[in-house]
Short mmCIF file of C-alpha atoms in Angstrom, two decimals:
data_model
loop_
_atom_site.label_atom_id
_atom_site.label_comp_id
_atom_site.label_asym_id
_atom_site.label_seq_id
_atom_site.Cartn_x
_atom_site.Cartn_y
_atom_site.Cartn_z
CA MET A 1268 -18.22 53.84 -99.47
CA ASN A 1269 -18.72 55.64 -102.85
CA GLU A 1270 -16.99 58.89 -103.75
CA GLU A 1271 -20.06 61.07 -103.20
CA SER A 1272 -20.65 59.84 -99.64
CA LYS A 1273 -16.97 60.29 -98.82
CA ASN A 1274 -17.06 63.93 -99.98
CA ILE A 1275 -20.16 64.69 -97.84
CA GLN A 1276 -18.52 63.20 -94.72
CA GLU A 1277 -15.38 65.28 -95.26
CA GLU A 1278 -17.46 68.46 -95.63
CA GLN A 1279 -19.27 67.77 -92.33
CA SER A 1280 -16.00 67.21 -90.52
CA GLU A 1281 -14.53 70.54 -91.61
CA GLU A 1282 -14.58 73.30 -89.02
CA ILE A 1283 -17.12 76.11 -89.59
CA PRO A 1284 -15.60 79.64 -89.46
CA GLU A 1285 -16.04 81.45 -86.10
CA GLU A 1286 -17.59 84.57 -87.68
CA LEU A 1287 -20.67 82.59 -88.73
CA TYR A 1288 -21.66 82.39 -85.02
CA ALA A 1289 -21.67 86.16 -84.54
CA PRO A 1290 -25.04 87.68 -83.44
CA LEU A 1291 -27.41 88.59 -86.26
CA GLY A 1292 -29.86 91.20 -84.97
CA ASP A 1293 -31.85 89.69 -82.11
CA VAL A 1294 -30.83 86.17 -83.06
CA SER A 1295 -27.56 84.52 -82.05
CA PHE A 1296 -26.19 81.09 -82.70
CA GLN A 1297 -24.04 79.01 -80.40
CA LYS A 1298 -21.26 76.87 -81.65
CA PRO A 1299 -22.29 73.27 -81.16
CA LYS A 1300 -20.26 71.36 -78.61
CA LYS A 1301 -18.51 68.23 -79.61
CA GLU A 1302 -20.08 65.21 -77.98
CA ILE A 1303 -17.63 63.40 -75.78
CA ILE A 1304 -18.27 59.74 -75.47
CA PRO A 1305 -16.64 58.34 -72.33
CA GLU A 1306 -14.47 55.36 -72.80
CA TYR A 1307 -15.25 52.14 -70.97
CA VAL A 1308 -13.36 51.97 -67.67
CA SER A 1309 -12.68 48.70 -65.93
CA TYR A 1310 -13.40 48.50 -62.17
CA LYS A 1311 -9.84 47.32 -61.77
CA ASP A 1312 -8.61 50.77 -62.81
CA VAL A 1313 -10.71 52.62 -60.13
CA ASP A 1314 -8.80 54.03 -57.12
CA LEU A 1315 -10.26 52.24 -54.13
CA GLU A 1316 -7.92 53.94 -51.61
CA TYR A 1317 -10.78 55.45 -49.62
CA SER A 1318 -12.35 52.07 -49.02
CA LYS A 1319 -9.20 50.84 -47.38
CA LYS A 1320 -9.61 53.28 -44.29
CA PRO A 1321 -10.51 51.41 -41.08
CA PHE A 1322 -14.15 51.75 -39.76
CA ASN A 1323 -14.28 54.31 -36.83
CA ALA A 1324 -16.93 52.97 -34.43
CA LYS A 1325 -16.13 55.52 -31.71
CA LYS A 1326 -17.07 58.48 -33.92
CA LEU A 1327 -20.33 56.84 -34.87
CA VAL A 1328 -21.23 56.15 -31.24
CA TYR A 1329 -20.27 59.72 -30.31
CA ARG A 1330 -22.57 61.13 -32.99
CA ILE A 1331 -25.47 58.91 -31.99
CA VAL A 1332 -25.08 59.81 -28.29
CA THR A 1333 -24.90 63.53 -29.14
CA LEU A 1334 -28.11 63.32 -31.18
CA LEU A 1335 -29.83 61.43 -28.35
CA ILE A 1336 -28.79 64.08 -25.79
CA ILE A 1337 -30.06 66.87 -28.03
CA ALA A 1338 -33.35 65.01 -28.57
CA LEU A 1339 -33.77 64.36 -24.83
CA PHE A 1340 -32.99 68.01 -24.07
CA VAL A 1341 -35.61 69.19 -26.57
CA VAL A 1342 -38.22 66.78 -25.18
CA ALA A 1343 -37.40 67.73 -21.59
CA SER A 1344 -37.61 71.44 -22.45
CA VAL A 1345 -40.99 70.99 -24.10
CA LEU A 1346 -42.31 68.99 -21.13
CA TYR A 1347 -40.88 71.55 -18.68
CA VAL A 1348 -42.41 74.48 -20.51
CA LYS A 1349 -45.75 72.70 -20.87
CA SER A 1350 -45.79 71.73 -17.17
CA LYS A 1351 -48.73 73.38 -15.40
CA LYS A 1352 -46.61 74.01 -12.33
CA ASN A 1353 -43.95 75.71 -14.44
CA VAL A 1354 -46.58 78.15 -15.71
CA TYR A 1355 -47.26 79.06 -12.08
CA ARG A 1356 -43.52 79.36 -11.49
CA SER A 1357 -43.26 81.87 -14.35
CA TRP A 1358 -46.29 83.76 -13.05
CA LEU A 1359 -45.02 84.01 -9.46
CA ASN A 1360 -41.53 85.02 -10.58
CA GLY A 1361 -42.89 87.68 -12.92
CA GLU A 1362 -45.26 89.26 -10.39
CA THR A 1363 -42.77 89.25 -7.50
CA LYS A 1364 -40.01 90.71 -9.70
CA ASN A 1365 -42.31 93.60 -10.62
CA ILE A 1366 -42.75 94.36 -6.91
CA THR A 1367 -39.06 94.09 -6.03
CA ALA A 1368 -38.14 96.31 -8.99
CA LYS A 1369 -40.23 99.10 -7.46
CA LEU A 1370 -38.59 98.56 -4.06
CA ASN A 1371 -35.15 98.72 -5.65
CA THR A 1372 -36.06 102.03 -7.29
CA VAL A 1373 -36.75 103.45 -3.84
CA LEU A 1374 -33.46 102.07 -2.49
CA GLU A 1375 -31.57 103.73 -5.34
CA ASN A 1376 -32.90 107.20 -4.46
CA LYS A 1377 -29.73 109.10 -3.63
CA PHE A 1378 -31.52 111.52 -1.31
CA ILE A 1379 -32.65 108.61 0.86
CA HIS A 1380 -29.02 107.56 1.30
CA LEU A 1381 -28.06 111.15 2.12
CA SER A 1382 -30.84 111.46 4.71
CA LYS A 1383 -29.51 108.45 6.60
CA SER A 1384 -26.37 110.35 7.53
CA SER A 1385 -27.79 113.85 8.10
CA PRO A 1386 -30.97 115.22 9.73
CA PHE A 1387 -33.38 116.77 7.23
CA VAL A 1388 -36.51 118.90 7.23
CA THR A 1389 -39.33 118.73 4.68
CA SER A 1390 -41.83 121.58 4.38
CA PHE A 1391 -45.17 121.33 2.60
CA LEU A 1392 -47.36 124.26 1.64
CA VAL A 1393 -50.91 123.77 0.35
CA ASN A 1394 -52.70 126.50 -1.59
CA PHE A 1395 -56.13 126.46 -3.23
CA GLU A 1396 -57.63 128.96 -5.66
CA THR A 1397 -61.07 128.80 -7.24
CA ASP A 1398 -63.70 130.71 -9.17
CA TYR A 1399 -67.18 129.69 -10.30
CA ASP A 1400 -70.30 130.68 -12.22
CA THR A 1401 -72.93 131.54 -9.62
CA THR A 1402 -75.73 130.78 -12.09
CA LEU A 1403 -74.59 127.18 -12.66
CA ILE A 1404 -73.05 126.04 -9.38
CA THR A 1405 -75.08 124.24 -6.70
CA LYS A 1406 -75.32 125.59 -3.17
CA GLU A 1407 -73.46 122.60 -1.69
CA GLU A 1408 -70.57 122.84 -4.15
CA LYS A 1409 -70.30 126.62 -3.66
CA GLU A 1410 -70.05 126.19 0.13
CA LEU A 1411 -67.42 123.46 -0.27
CA LEU A 1412 -65.27 125.52 -2.67
CA ASP A 1413 -65.54 128.60 -0.45
CA THR A 1414 -64.51 126.50 2.54
CA VAL A 1415 -61.48 124.99 0.86
CA LYS A 1416 -60.49 128.33 -0.69
CA ASN A 1417 -60.29 129.94 2.75
CA ILE A 1418 -58.09 127.21 4.24
CA HIS A 1419 -54.35 127.80 4.26
CA MET A 1420 -52.15 125.01 5.50
CA SER A 1421 -48.47 124.25 5.99
CA TYR A 1422 -46.75 121.23 7.46
CA THR A 1423 -43.14 120.68 8.46
CA LEU A 1424 -41.59 117.30 9.23
CA GLY A 1425 -38.06 117.00 10.58
CA MET A 1426 -36.30 113.64 10.85
CA ASP A 1427 -33.00 112.43 12.26
CA LEU A 1428 -32.68 108.77 11.28
CA LYS A 1429 -29.31 108.42 12.96
CA ASN A 1430 -30.60 109.44 16.41
CA LYS A 1431 -34.15 108.11 15.79
CA GLU A 1432 -35.91 111.43 16.38
CA LEU A 1433 -38.52 113.49 14.57
CA THR A 1434 -40.41 116.77 14.93
CA HIS A 1435 -43.54 117.96 13.19
CA ALA A 1436 -45.69 121.09 13.01
CA LEU A 1437 -49.07 121.59 11.34
CA LYS A 1438 -50.37 125.14 11.01
CA SER A 1439 -53.72 125.90 9.41
CA THR A 1440 -56.09 128.85 9.26
CA TYR A 1441 -59.63 129.31 8.01
CA SER A 1442 -60.66 132.82 6.93
CA ASN A 1443 -57.53 134.12 8.73
CA GLU A 1444 -58.58 132.46 12.01
CA ASP A 1445 -56.73 129.54 13.59
CA LEU A 1446 -58.11 126.24 12.42
CA LEU A 1447 -55.70 123.71 13.91
CA THR A 1448 -52.15 124.20 15.13
CA ILE A 1449 -50.36 121.03 16.16
CA TYR A 1450 -46.77 120.62 17.32
CA GLY A 1451 -45.01 117.47 18.32
CA ASN A 1452 -41.89 115.37 18.85
CA GLY A 1453 -41.31 111.69 18.37
CA ASN A 1454 -38.89 108.81 18.61
CA GLN A 1455 -39.19 105.07 18.27
CA ASP A 1456 -41.08 104.81 21.56
CA VAL A 1457 -43.05 108.04 22.03
CA PHE A 1458 -45.03 110.38 19.76
CA SER A 1459 -46.33 113.58 21.33
CA LEU A 1460 -48.82 116.22 20.20
CA LEU A 1461 -49.75 119.69 21.38
CA ILE A 1462 -53.01 120.96 19.91
CA ARG A 1463 -52.90 124.59 20.92
CA GLU A 1464 -55.97 125.93 22.76
CA VAL A 1465 -57.46 122.44 22.98
CA THR A 1466 -55.27 120.15 25.06
CA GLY A 1467 -53.18 122.95 26.55
CA ARG A 1468 -50.17 120.65 26.94
CA TYR A 1469 -48.28 117.96 25.10
CA MET A 1470 -49.99 114.61 24.97
CA GLU A 1471 -48.41 111.25 24.23
CA VAL A 1472 -50.39 109.35 21.59
CA PRO A 1473 -50.03 105.87 20.02
CA ASN A 1474 -46.79 105.90 18.06
CA HIS A 1475 -47.98 105.16 14.51
CA ALA A 1476 -45.09 107.19 13.08
CA SER A 1477 -42.26 105.05 14.45
CA PHE A 1478 -41.86 103.31 11.07
CA LEU A 1479 -40.59 106.63 9.65
CA LEU A 1480 -37.50 106.33 11.82
CA GLN A 1481 -36.59 102.81 10.80
CA ASP A 1482 -33.22 102.52 9.10
CA THR A 1483 -33.97 99.30 7.27
CA LYS A 1484 -30.39 98.58 6.04
CA THR A 1485 -32.11 96.67 3.27
CA THR A 1486 -30.10 95.81 0.16
CA LYS A 1487 -31.12 94.59 -3.28
CA LYS A 1488 -29.59 91.23 -2.42
CA ASP A 1489 -31.79 90.96 0.70
CA ILE A 1490 -34.91 91.72 -1.29
CA GLU A 1491 -34.03 89.20 -4.01
CA THR A 1492 -33.20 86.50 -1.42
CA PHE A 1493 -36.53 87.01 0.32
CA ARG A 1494 -38.38 87.03 -3.01
CA LYS A 1495 -36.87 83.71 -4.10
CA TYR A 1496 -37.57 82.22 -0.68
CA MET A 1497 -41.24 83.20 -0.85
CA VAL A 1498 -41.68 81.93 -4.42
CA GLN A 1499 -40.08 78.58 -3.61
CA PHE A 1500 -42.19 78.20 -0.47
CA LEU A 1501 -45.40 78.73 -2.46
CA LEU A 1502 -44.28 76.38 -5.25
CA ASN A 1503 -43.53 73.68 -2.69
CA GLU A 1504 -47.19 73.90 -1.63
CA ILE A 1505 -48.42 73.29 -5.21
CA ALA A 1506 -48.41 69.83 -6.76
CA GLU A 1507 -48.94 69.24 -10.48
CA ASP A 1508 -52.16 67.36 -9.66
CA ASP A 1509 -53.50 70.39 -7.74
CA LEU A 1510 -53.72 72.29 -11.01
CA ASN A 1511 -56.53 71.89 -13.52
CA GLU A 1512 -56.27 72.86 -17.18
CA GLU A 1513 -58.80 73.90 -19.80
CA LYS A 1514 -58.68 75.62 -23.16
CA LYS A 1515 -60.12 79.11 -23.12
CA GLU A 1516 -60.65 82.10 -25.39
CA LEU A 1517 -59.28 85.30 -23.86
CA GLU A 1518 -59.42 88.88 -25.13
CA LEU A 1519 -55.96 90.44 -25.42
CA ASP A 1520 -55.28 93.79 -27.08
CA GLY A 1521 -58.75 93.71 -28.59
CA LYS A 1522 -58.31 90.24 -30.16
CA ILE A 1523 -59.61 86.83 -29.12
CA GLU A 1524 -56.71 84.47 -28.36
CA ASN A 1525 -56.69 80.75 -27.55
CA VAL A 1526 -54.93 80.21 -24.22
CA ARG A 1527 -54.30 77.57 -21.56
CA ASP A 1528 -56.40 78.25 -18.45
CA ILE A 1529 -54.56 76.69 -15.49
CA SER A 1530 -56.56 77.00 -12.28
CA PHE A 1531 -55.78 76.41 -8.61
CA HIS A 1532 -58.52 76.21 -5.99
CA LEU A 1533 -57.80 76.63 -2.27
CA THR A 1534 -60.36 75.76 0.38
CA GLN A 1535 -60.44 77.41 3.80
CA ASN A 1536 -58.82 74.37 5.42
CA ARG A 1537 -55.99 74.28 2.83
CA ILE A 1538 -55.39 78.03 3.23
CA GLN A 1539 -55.25 77.68 7.00
CA ASN A 1540 -52.71 74.85 6.78
CA ILE A 1541 -50.48 76.84 4.38
CA LEU A 1542 -50.59 79.93 6.60
CA ILE A 1543 -49.70 77.89 9.70
CA LYS A 1544 -46.84 76.17 7.89
CA TRP A 1545 -45.62 79.52 6.47
CA SER A 1546 -45.70 81.14 9.91
CA ASP A 1547 -44.02 78.24 11.71
CA THR A 1548 -41.36 77.83 9.00
CA PHE A 1549 -40.30 81.47 9.25
CA LYS A 1550 -40.43 81.52 13.03
CA ASN A 1551 -38.00 78.61 13.12
CA ASN A 1552 -35.73 79.95 10.39
CA LYS A 1553 -32.83 81.73 12.06
CA LEU A 1554 -31.58 83.40 8.88
CA PHE A 1555 -35.05 84.69 8.02
CA LYS A 1556 -35.54 86.16 11.50
CA GLU A 1557 -32.17 87.88 11.43
CA LYS A 1558 -32.81 89.39 8.00
CA ILE A 1559 -36.35 90.60 8.76
CA THR A 1560 -35.56 92.06 12.18
CA SER A 1561 -32.47 93.79 10.76
CA CYS A 1562 -34.08 95.07 7.56
CA PHE A 1563 -37.24 96.42 9.20
CA ASN A 1564 -35.76 97.24 12.60
CA ILE A 1565 -38.31 95.26 14.61
CA SER A 1566 -37.87 92.95 17.57
CA GLU A 1567 -38.21 89.18 17.41
CA THR A 1568 -41.25 89.52 19.69
CA ASP A 1569 -43.00 91.86 17.23
CA LEU A 1570 -42.15 89.50 14.37
CA HIS A 1571 -43.46 86.53 16.34
CA ASN A 1572 -46.75 88.35 17.07
CA TYR A 1573 -47.13 89.31 13.42
CA LEU A 1574 -46.61 85.73 12.25
CA GLU A 1575 -49.17 84.52 14.80
CA LYS A 1576 -51.73 86.97 13.38
CA ILE A 1577 -51.12 85.61 9.89
CA LYS A 1578 -52.32 82.18 11.03
CA ASN A 1579 -55.75 83.62 11.77
CA MET A 1580 -56.34 85.58 8.57
CA PRO A 1581 -60.09 85.32 7.83
CA VAL A 1582 -59.75 83.96 4.29
CA GLN A 1583 -62.42 81.42 3.36
CA GLU A 1584 -61.59 80.58 -0.24
CA ILE A 1585 -59.14 81.49 -3.01
CA GLU A 1586 -59.45 80.63 -6.69
CA ILE A 1587 -56.65 81.45 -9.16
CA HIS A 1588 -56.66 81.22 -12.96
CA VAL A 1589 -53.39 81.79 -14.83
CA TYR A 1590 -53.51 82.13 -18.62
CA ALA A 1591 -50.61 81.14 -20.92
CA LYS A 1592 -50.18 81.00 -24.71
CA GLY A 1593 -47.68 80.03 -27.39
CA LEU A 1594 -44.95 77.39 -27.58
CA ILE A 1595 -43.11 78.84 -24.59
CA ASN A 1596 -46.35 79.28 -22.60
CA LYS A 1597 -45.96 82.99 -21.98
CA VAL A 1598 -48.19 84.18 -19.11
CA VAL A 1599 -50.66 86.69 -20.57
CA GLY A 1600 -52.99 87.28 -17.62
CA TYR A 1601 -54.58 85.98 -14.46
CA ASP A 1602 -57.74 86.17 -12.36
CA ILE A 1603 -57.84 85.88 -8.56
CA LYS A 1604 -61.00 85.50 -6.51
CA VAL A 1605 -60.69 85.89 -2.72
CA GLU A 1606 -63.59 85.30 -0.37
CA THR A 1607 -63.49 86.80 3.14
CA SER A 1608 -66.43 88.66 4.67
CA SER A 1609 -66.65 90.14 1.15
CA ILE A 1610 -65.84 88.66 -2.27
CA TYR A 1611 -63.01 90.35 -4.18
CA GLU A 1612 -62.23 89.54 -7.83
CA PHE A 1613 -59.07 90.89 -9.43
CA SER A 1614 -58.17 90.53 -13.12
CA ASN A 1615 -54.95 91.32 -14.94
CA ARG A 1616 -54.31 91.16 -18.69
CA LYS A 1617 -50.80 91.52 -20.08
CA GLY A 1618 -50.18 92.77 -23.61
CA LYS A 1619 -49.43 96.03 -25.34
CA ARG A 1620 -52.46 97.22 -23.39
CA LYS A 1621 -52.39 96.21 -19.74
CA GLN A 1622 -55.78 95.84 -18.05
CA TYR A 1623 -56.50 95.86 -14.33
CA LYS A 1624 -59.92 95.23 -12.84
CA LEU A 1625 -61.17 94.94 -9.25
CA VAL A 1626 -64.72 93.99 -8.28
CA LYS A 1627 -66.06 93.85 -4.72
CA ASN A 1628 -69.30 91.94 -4.11
CA GLY A 1629 -70.24 92.37 -7.76
CA GLU A 1630 -69.66 96.14 -7.81
CA ASN A 1631 -66.90 97.67 -9.92
CA ILE A 1632 -64.12 99.34 -7.92
CA PHE A 1633 -61.95 100.04 -10.95
CA ASP A 1634 -61.51 98.77 -14.49
CA ILE A 1635 -58.65 100.52 -16.24
CA VAL A 1636 -56.48 99.95 -19.29
CA LYS A 1637 -52.90 101.23 -19.41
CA LYS A 1638 -51.07 101.63 -22.70
CA GLU A 1639 -47.57 103.06 -22.29
CA GLU A 1640 -48.20 106.06 -19.96
CA ASN A 1641 -51.88 106.58 -20.83
CA ILE A 1642 -54.84 105.31 -18.80
CA THR A 1643 -58.50 104.87 -19.69
CA GLY A 1644 -61.35 103.11 -17.92
CA LYS A 1645 -63.68 103.41 -14.97
CA ILE A 1646 -63.24 104.08 -11.27
CA GLY A 1647 -66.51 103.15 -9.64
CA SER A 1648 -69.16 104.42 -12.07
CA ASN A 1649 -66.96 107.30 -13.22
CA SER A 1650 -65.23 107.24 -16.61
CA VAL A 1651 -61.57 108.25 -16.40
CA GLU A 1652 -58.97 109.16 -19.01
CA ILE A 1653 -55.39 110.23 -18.22
CA THR A 1654 -52.89 111.10 -20.95
CA LYS A 1655 -49.20 111.86 -20.51
CA THR A 1656 -48.31 114.99 -22.50
CA ASP A 1657 -44.64 115.23 -21.54
CA GLU A 1658 -42.23 113.92 -18.92
CA ASN A 1659 -43.91 115.66 -15.96
CA ALA A 1660 -47.37 116.62 -17.21
CA TYR A 1661 -50.69 114.84 -17.66
CA THR A 1662 -54.15 115.78 -18.85
CA TYR A 1663 -57.19 114.06 -17.38
CA SER A 1664 -60.93 113.80 -17.84
CA ILE A 1665 -63.50 112.37 -15.40
CA GLN A 1666 -67.16 111.90 -16.28
CA ARG A 1667 -69.67 111.61 -13.44
CA ASP A 1668 -73.24 111.10 -14.61
CA GLU A 1669 -73.74 114.07 -16.94
CA GLU A 1670 -70.94 116.24 -15.54
CA TYR A 1671 -67.26 116.43 -16.46
CA TYR A 1672 -64.06 117.28 -14.64
CA LYS A 1673 -61.14 118.09 -16.91
CA GLY A 1674 -57.71 119.51 -16.26
CA THR A 1675 -53.99 118.97 -16.00
CA ILE A 1676 -51.49 117.66 -13.47
CA VAL A 1677 -48.04 119.22 -13.66
CA LYS A 1678 -45.05 118.19 -11.51
CA LYS A 1679 -41.74 119.99 -11.30
CA ASP A 1680 -38.70 118.74 -9.36
CA THR A 1681 -35.32 120.26 -8.69
CA GLU A 1682 -32.73 118.06 -6.98
CA LEU A 1683 -29.63 119.76 -5.64
CA LYS A 1684 -26.69 118.35 -3.71
CA LEU A 1685 -28.22 118.86 -0.24
CA SER A 1686 -31.86 119.63 -1.04
CA LYS A 1687 -34.82 118.68 -3.17
CA GLN A 1688 -37.71 120.96 -3.99
CA GLY A 1689 -40.65 121.09 -6.33
CA ASN A 1690 -44.38 121.48 -6.71
CA ILE A 1691 -47.43 119.65 -8.03
CA ASP A 1692 -50.30 121.65 -9.54
CA PHE A 1693 -53.79 120.25 -10.10
CA LEU A 1694 -55.97 122.29 -12.46
CA VAL A 1695 -59.68 121.37 -12.39
CA HIS A 1696 -62.43 122.53 -14.75
CA HIS A 1697 -65.96 121.45 -13.77
CA LEU A 1698 -68.31 121.32 -16.79
CA ASP A 1699 -72.00 120.52 -17.10
CA LYS A 1700 -73.50 118.15 -19.72
CA GLU A 1701 -73.50 121.00 -22.25
CA GLU A 1702 -69.79 121.54 -21.45
CA ARG A 1703 -70.42 124.94 -19.87
CA GLU A 1704 -67.84 125.72 -17.18
CA ILE A 1705 -69.36 125.63 -13.70
CA SER A 1706 -66.09 126.27 -11.87
CA HIS A 1707 -62.34 126.17 -12.26
CA SER A 1708 -59.86 125.57 -9.46
CA LYS A 1709 -56.15 125.16 -8.82
CA LEU A 1710 -54.70 123.07 -5.99
CA SER A 1711 -50.95 123.46 -5.44
CA PHE A 1712 -48.57 121.42 -3.28
CA THR A 1713 -45.14 122.94 -2.80
CA TYR A 1714 -42.43 121.00 -0.98
CA ASN A 1715 -38.84 121.60 0.00
CA THR A 1716 -36.55 119.02 1.60
CA LYS A 1717 -33.12 120.01 2.87
CA THR A 1718 -30.48 118.65 5.23
CA VAL A 1719 -29.79 120.47 8.52
CA ASP A 1720 -27.16 120.27 11.24
CA PHE A 1721 -29.67 119.31 13.95
CA LEU A 1722 -33.40 119.18 14.69
CA SER A 1723 -35.03 121.90 16.79
CA LYS A 1724 -37.28 120.00 19.19
CA TYR A 1725 -40.32 121.34 21.01
CA ASP A 1726 -40.40 121.47 24.80
CA ASP A 1727 -42.65 118.64 25.95
CA ASN A 1728 -41.60 118.33 29.59
CA GLN A 1729 -45.22 118.33 30.73
CA LEU A 1730 -46.03 115.31 28.60
CA ILE A 1731 -49.14 113.31 29.49
CA SER A 1732 -50.30 110.03 27.98
CA TYR A 1733 -53.51 109.92 25.94
CA GLU A 1734 -53.79 106.22 26.70
CA ALA A 1735 -53.62 106.97 30.41
CA LEU A 1736 -56.61 109.32 30.21
CA LYS A 1737 -59.98 108.13 31.39
CA GLU A 1738 -62.56 107.47 28.72
CA GLU A 1739 -64.53 110.63 29.57
CA GLU A 1740 -61.32 112.68 29.32
CA LYS A 1741 -60.62 111.27 25.83
CA ILE A 1742 -64.17 112.16 24.77
CA GLU A 1743 -63.66 115.67 26.15
CA VAL A 1744 -60.50 116.18 24.09
CA LYS A 1745 -62.28 115.12 20.86
CA LYS A 1746 -65.26 117.26 21.78
CA ARG A 1747 -63.10 120.37 22.23
CA ILE A 1748 -61.56 119.89 18.81
CA LYS A 1749 -64.94 119.54 17.12
CA GLN A 1750 -66.37 122.49 19.02
CA LYS A 1751 -63.79 124.90 17.69
CA LYS A 1752 -65.79 127.24 15.50
CA THR A 1753 -63.51 126.98 12.49
CA VAL A 1754 -63.23 123.19 12.70
CA ARG A 1755 -66.99 122.81 12.97
CA GLN A 1756 -67.59 125.02 9.92
CA VAL A 1757 -65.19 123.04 7.80
CA LEU A 1758 -66.60 119.66 8.87
CA ASP A 1759 -70.21 120.76 8.28
CA ASN A 1760 -69.51 122.04 4.76
CA VAL A 1761 -67.54 118.93 3.80
CA LYS A 1762 -70.29 116.68 5.18
CA LYS A 1763 -72.96 118.44 3.09
CA TYR A 1764 -71.11 117.81 -0.16
CA ARG A 1765 -69.69 114.39 0.61
CA LYS A 1766 -72.79 112.37 -0.27
CA LYS A 1767 -73.18 114.14 -3.59
CA MET A 1768 -69.48 113.83 -4.45
CA TRP A 1769 -69.02 110.13 -3.62
CA LYS A 1770 -72.39 108.62 -4.39
#
């Protein structure tokens, strides 16, 4: 190497001062890194300690088995969820739980528990006020409003669940004249009535009020046990092959969704066999009989007769469609068609907006949509809209042909330690197609329930049986009631308006 080349190499090997790498304006330089060239390493120098550990076959098998279990669980879950019968299981469980939840709400009412230990009396007072535009109102509606306005009515019901007794009194007047005054007593066996100035004495009538005195002793556990029993019984009657599946487009919350349509068709013969099996199974189930007779306070004979009637229910055909969507097959609606002497079709759609529809022989009974606490839709041919304005108040609007009924419903409750009282007010504004007010009315129900030390019963020593009367005597009793001047006036005026009101 000559002298010049040697000098250049020495200059390149000298370190460059640090300050030359300081930032200059927006430009900065980085000190170049020295390239490190790895030395050659012989494989003999490598630490092979890790390779000397013994092979653990047990851990490998454990991991493989665990992965297989997880995979099988996932596959089984998918197959279970996709099972047509499981969709029906989810549907039946969901619908029956909705029903039992409402029953449990009743059982939790603290006043019901209080009434089981103490007699109580409930008083109802009905009051009606109205005014109208004589130039707009029809003759029939005017007569009806005048009739109702002049009726004043009160009703008192006393009950002693412990001793299985009740008393009742209905007092009503029309234009300050007696309309109907009825007194009576009752227990589980007998229900008596005295219609003053008509029968002249107490009369025993069929005891349709005995259920009021039943202390069911029902618990949440009883209800849930019965619910599960019923669901399992129905599922046992459904085989996977009984269910058919199709893809379908369904409207939910205003959008078209792709769903599974799983249908189940029951012929008259199949329905009859299921009802017979259901009846016979429960009749021979000792636990079921004990629970039902205890909960509803009925005899085994009455239960037996009821189950026999079930066998002969006049159902000719049932067709069910349950709709499910998504990976977990969430039930989003169902349709049920029942054919008896008439054909009933019920539809339910579940979403943020819940829709309920009932059709009888092709004619709409109701078609309503519920979103939160608000309702819109049709009842018959009438358009209905109900809106919740606060906890105990609603506004409503009903359109009939070219007329409107608008107003409010207000409920007020006060619950004290030994009493409960409140009132419900219905305000009604009747408008024509030009929204001119034809009439406005207010119907008020006031109630007061309180516990008492004992019930004051009416003297019914001269009790006679209505069933024991001859047929002509029964006709005479009904005739006397209808011939009362005030009763006849009320019935005539209601009859005139009824066809117009419910067409």
